[in-house]
CSV table of C-alpha atoms in Angstrom, one decimal:
chain,number,residue,atom,x,y,z
A,1004,SER,CA,-0.5,-7.2,-16.7
A,1005,PRO,CA,-1.8,-5.6,-13.5
A,1006,ASP,CA,-1.7,-7.7,-10.4
A,1007,PRO,CA,-4.8,-9.9,-9.9
A,1008,VAL,CA,-5.7,-8.0,-6.7
A,1009,PHE,CA,-6.8,-5.2,-9.0
A,1010,GLY,CA,-9.6,-7.4,-10.2
A,1011,LEU,CA,-10.8,-8.6,-6.8
A,1012,ASN,CA,-13.5,-5.9,-6.4
A,1013,THR,CA,-15.0,-6.6,-9.8
A,1014,ALA,CA,-15.4,-10.3,-9.0
A,1015,PHE,CA,-15.9,-10.5,-5.2
A,1016,GLU,CA,-17.4,-8.6,-2.3
A,1017,VAL,CA,-15.8,-8.9,1.1
A,1018,PRO,CA,-18.3,-10.5,3.6
A,1019,GLU,CA,-19.4,-8.3,6.5
A,1020,HIS,CA,-17.7,-10.6,9.1
A,1021,GLU,CA,-14.4,-9.9,7.4
A,1022,LYS,CA,-14.7,-6.1,7.5
A,1023,PRO,CA,-12.9,-4.1,10.2
A,1024,ASP,CA,-14.3,-4.3,13.7
A,1025,SER,CA,-14.1,-0.5,14.1
A,1026,ASP,CA,-14.2,2.6,11.9
A,1027,LEU,CA,-10.8,3.2,10.2
A,1028,SER,CA,-11.8,6.2,8.1
A,1029,ASP,CA,-9.7,8.6,10.3
A,1030,VAL,CA,-6.8,6.1,10.6
A,1031,ILE,CA,-3.5,6.1,8.8
A,1032,LEU,CA,-2.0,2.6,9.0
A,1033,LEU,CA,1.7,2.2,9.3
A,1034,ASN,CA,3.6,-0.9,8.5
A,1035,GLY,CA,7.3,-1.6,8.3
A,1036,GLU,CA,10.7,-1.4,9.8
A,1037,PHE,CA,10.7,2.4,10.7
A,1038,ASP,CA,13.3,4.3,12.6
A,1039,LYS,CA,11.6,4.8,16.0
A,1040,ALA,CA,12.5,8.5,16.2
A,1041,TRP,CA,11.2,9.1,12.7
A,1042,LEU,CA,8.0,7.1,13.4
A,1043,ARG,CA,7.4,9.2,16.6
A,1044,ARG,CA,7.6,12.4,14.4
A,1045,MET,CA,5.3,10.8,11.8
A,1046,VAL,CA,2.7,10.0,14.5
A,1047,ASP,CA,2.9,13.6,15.7
A,1048,ALA,CA,2.4,14.9,12.2
A,1049,ILE,CA,-0.5,12.5,11.6
A,1050,HIS,CA,-2.2,13.7,14.8
A,1051,ALA,CA,-1.6,17.4,13.8
A,1052,ARG,CA,-3.6,16.7,10.7
A,1053,GLY,CA,-6.5,15.3,12.8
A,1054,TYR,CA,-5.9,11.6,12.0
A,1055,ARG,CA,-5.1,8.6,14.2
A,1056,ALA,CA,-2.0,6.5,13.6
A,1057,MET,CA,-2.2,2.7,14.0
A,1058,THR,CA,0.2,0.0,13.1
A,1059,LEU,CA,-0.7,-2.9,10.8
A,1060,ALA,CA,1.3,-5.9,12.0
A,1061,ASN,CA,3.7,-8.0,9.8
A,1062,PRO,CA,4.7,-11.5,10.7
A,1063,ALA,CA,8.3,-10.4,11.1
A,1064,GLU,CA,7.6,-7.2,13.0
A,1065,LYS,CA,5.8,-7.5,16.3
A,1066,ASP,CA,6.9,-4.3,18.0
A,1067,SER,CA,4.1,-2.2,19.3
A,1068,PHE,CA,4.6,1.5,20.2
A,1069,ASP,CA,2.9,3.3,23.1
A,1070,PHE,CA,2.8,6.5,21.1
A,1071,THR,CA,0.5,5.2,18.4
A,1072,ASP,CA,-3.3,4.9,18.7
A,1073,GLY,CA,-3.3,1.2,18.6
A,1074,ALA,CA,-2.4,-1.8,16.4
A,1075,LEU,CA,-4.2,-4.2,14.1
A,1076,GLU,CA,-2.7,-7.4,15.3
A,1077,LEU,CA,-2.1,-10.8,13.8
A,1078,PRO,CA,-3.6,-13.3,13.3
A,1079,MET,CA,-5.8,-11.7,10.7
A,1080,SER,CA,-7.4,-13.3,7.7
A,1081,PRO,CA,-6.3,-12.1,4.3
A,1082,LEU,CA,-9.7,-10.7,3.6
A,1083,ARG,CA,-9.8,-8.7,6.8
A,1084,TRP,CA,-6.3,-7.4,6.1
A,1085,TYR,CA,-7.5,-6.4,2.6
A,1086,SER,CA,-10.6,-4.7,4.0
A,1087,CYS,CA,-8.7,-2.8,6.6
A,1088,LEU,CA,-6.5,-1.3,3.9
A,1089,ALA,CA,-9.6,-0.5,1.8
A,1090,HIS,CA,-11.3,1.3,4.7
A,1091,CYS,CA,-8.5,3.3,6.2
A,1092,ALA,CA,-7.7,7.0,5.5
A,1093,GLY,CA,-4.2,6.2,4.2
A,1094,PHE,CA,-1.3,3.8,4.4
A,1095,ILE,CA,2.4,4.3,4.7
A,1096,GLY,CA,4.5,1.1,4.6
A,1097,MET,CA,6.0,-1.9,2.9
A,1098,ARG,CA,4.6,-4.9,1.2
A,1099,PHE,CA,3.7,-5.0,-2.5
A,1100,HIS,CA,0.2,-6.3,-2.0
A,1101,ALA,CA,-0.5,-3.6,0.6
A,1102,PHE,CA,0.4,-1.1,-2.1
A,1103,VAL,CA,-1.8,-2.9,-4.7
A,1104,THR,CA,-4.7,-3.2,-2.3
A,1105,CYS,CA,-4.6,0.5,-1.5
A,1106,MET,CA,-4.5,1.5,-5.1
A,1107,ALA,CA,-7.3,-0.9,-6.0
A,1108,ASN,CA,-9.5,0.6,-3.3
A,1109,LYS,CA,-8.3,4.2,-3.9
A,1110,THR,CA,-6.8,4.5,-0.5
A,1111,PRO,CA,-4.0,7.1,-0.4
A,1112,VAL,CA,-0.7,5.2,-0.1
A,1113,ILE,CA,3.1,5.7,0.3
A,1114,THR,CA,5.0,2.6,-0.5
A,1115,MET,CA,8.3,1.8,1.1
A,1116,ASP,CA,10.9,-0.4,-0.6
A,1117,VAL,CA,13.1,-2.4,1.7
A,1118,THR,CA,15.2,-4.1,-0.9
A,1119,ARG,CA,18.9,-3.2,-1.5
A,1120,LYS,CA,19.6,-0.5,-4.0
A,1121,ARG,CA,21.5,-1.4,-7.1
A,1122,TRP,CA,24.3,1.0,-7.9
A,1123,GLY,CA,22.8,3.5,-5.6
A,1124,LYS,CA,19.4,3.5,-7.3
A,1125,PRO,CA,16.2,1.6,-6.7
A,1126,ASP,CA,16.1,-1.7,-8.6
A,1127,PRO,CA,13.8,-1.0,-11.6
A,1128,ARG,CA,12.6,-4.7,-11.4
A,1129,ASN,CA,11.2,-4.1,-7.9
A,1130,PRO,CA,7.4,-4.5,-8.1
A,1131,ASN,CA,6.8,-1.4,-5.9
A,1132,HIS,CA,9.0,0.8,-8.0
A,1133,ASP,CA,7.5,-0.6,-11.3
A,1134,LEU,CA,3.9,-0.1,-10.2
A,1135,ALA,CA,4.5,3.4,-8.9
A,1136,ARG,CA,6.3,4.3,-12.2
A,1137,ARG,CA,3.6,2.7,-14.4
A,1138,ALA,CA,0.8,4.5,-12.5
A,1139,GLY,CA,2.6,7.8,-12.7
A,1140,ILE,CA,2.9,8.2,-8.9
A,1141,ALA,CA,6.7,7.7,-8.5
A,1142,ASP,CA,6.7,10.5,-5.9
A,1143,ARG,CA,4.8,8.1,-3.6
A,1144,TYR,CA,7.6,5.5,-3.8
A,1145,PHE,CA,10.4,5.7,-1.3
A,1146,HIS,CA,13.4,3.5,-0.6
A,1147,SER,CA,13.3,2.9,3.2
A,1148,HIS,CA,16.5,4.9,3.7
A,1149,ASP,CA,15.1,7.8,1.7
A,1150,LEU,CA,11.8,7.7,3.6
A,1151,MET,CA,13.5,7.9,6.9
A,1152,ALA,CA,15.4,11.0,5.6
A,1153,THR,CA,12.2,12.8,4.6
A,1154,GLU,CA,10.3,14.9,7.0
A,1155,PRO,CA,7.0,13.4,8.0
A,1156,GLY,CA,5.1,16.5,6.9
A,1157,VAL,CA,6.4,16.2,3.4
A,1158,VAL,CA,5.4,12.5,3.3
A,1159,LEU,CA,1.9,13.4,4.4
A,1160,GLU,CA,1.7,16.1,1.7
A,1161,ARG,CA,2.5,13.5,-0.9
A,1162,LEU,CA,0.1,11.0,0.6
A,1163,PHE,CA,-2.8,13.4,0.3
A,1164,ASP,CA,-1.8,15.2,-2.9
A,1165,PRO,CA,-5.0,15.3,-5.0
A,1166,VAL,CA,-3.1,15.4,-8.4
A,1167,THR,CA,-1.2,12.3,-7.5
A,1168,GLN,CA,-4.3,10.6,-6.1
A,1169,ALA,CA,-6.1,11.3,-9.4
A,1170,LYS,CA,-3.4,9.5,-11.3
A,1171,ALA,CA,-3.5,6.5,-8.9
A,1172,ASP,CA,-7.3,6.4,-9.2
A,1173,SER,CA,-7.1,6.5,-13.0
A,1174,PHE,CA,-4.7,3.6,-13.0
A,1175,ALA,CA,-7.0,1.7,-10.6
A,1176,ASP,CA,-10.0,2.3,-12.8
A,1177,ALA,CA,-8.2,0.9,-15.9
A,1178,ALA,CA,-6.4,-2.0,-14.3
A,1179,PRO,CA,-9.4,-4.4,-13.9
A,1180,ASP,CA,-10.2,-4.2,-17.6
A,1181,ILE,CA,-6.6,-4.7,-18.6
A,1182,LEU,CA,-6.3,-7.7,-16.3
A,1183,LEU,CA,-9.6,-9.3,-17.4
A,1184,GLY,CA,-8.6,-8.7,-21.1
A,1185,HIS,CA,-5.4,-10.7,-20.5
A,1186,LEU,CA,-7.3,-13.4,-18.7
A,1187,ARG,CA,-9.8,-13.7,-21.6
A,1188,ARG,CA,-6.9,-14.1,-24.0
A,1189,PHE,CA,-5.6,-17.0,-21.9
A,1190,GLY,CA,-9.1,-18.5,-22.1
A,1191,THR,CA,-9.2,-18.1,-25.8
A,1192,LEU,CA,-5.8,-19.6,-26.2
A,1193,ALA,CA,-6.9,-22.6,-24.1
A,1194,ASP,CA,-10.0,-23.0,-26.2
A,1195,THR,CA,-8.1,-23.0,-29.5
A,1196,LYS,CA,-5.6,-25.5,-28.2
A,1197,GLY,CA,-8.3,-27.8,-27.0
A,1198,ASN,CA,-10.0,-27.9,-30.5
């Protein structure tokens, strides 16, 4: 069953006061434990494409970098965090629900897995790996070590690849109906047990 975040937009609208304070439509948000030299090259590549690069804070990572265009800092409500990911130009980083939020809102996304590899391969039970595989966008999934070994220009090409984005969008279009179908079945089961 798709993650419940895929159903949020069909059941709820983010209030105006929870939306980003500024326009993020030209911002690629970055989030995670990046190698500093790689991150600097990534920011340069983002700028070369005409975008701004900002960090999206994690509770465990509070580093700010003078070579980015700013940071979205904590504290931040869950709805504002969701809305920032929904309104940005793209996202490169960790956190499963950041990945889901981007997909649900058709925001181009590269997901970074920070778990340990199993026998030299990504753990197939990892939710980031599983979602990327199911959506047909496995080329947007990177283990953290592999991402740091990939040139930023290549990462951005994958982030903005229209064929891959069409697959992600197709999955996002189908996910709410699949999710709600499962939820209806649970309701039907509850009704039959109650009678």
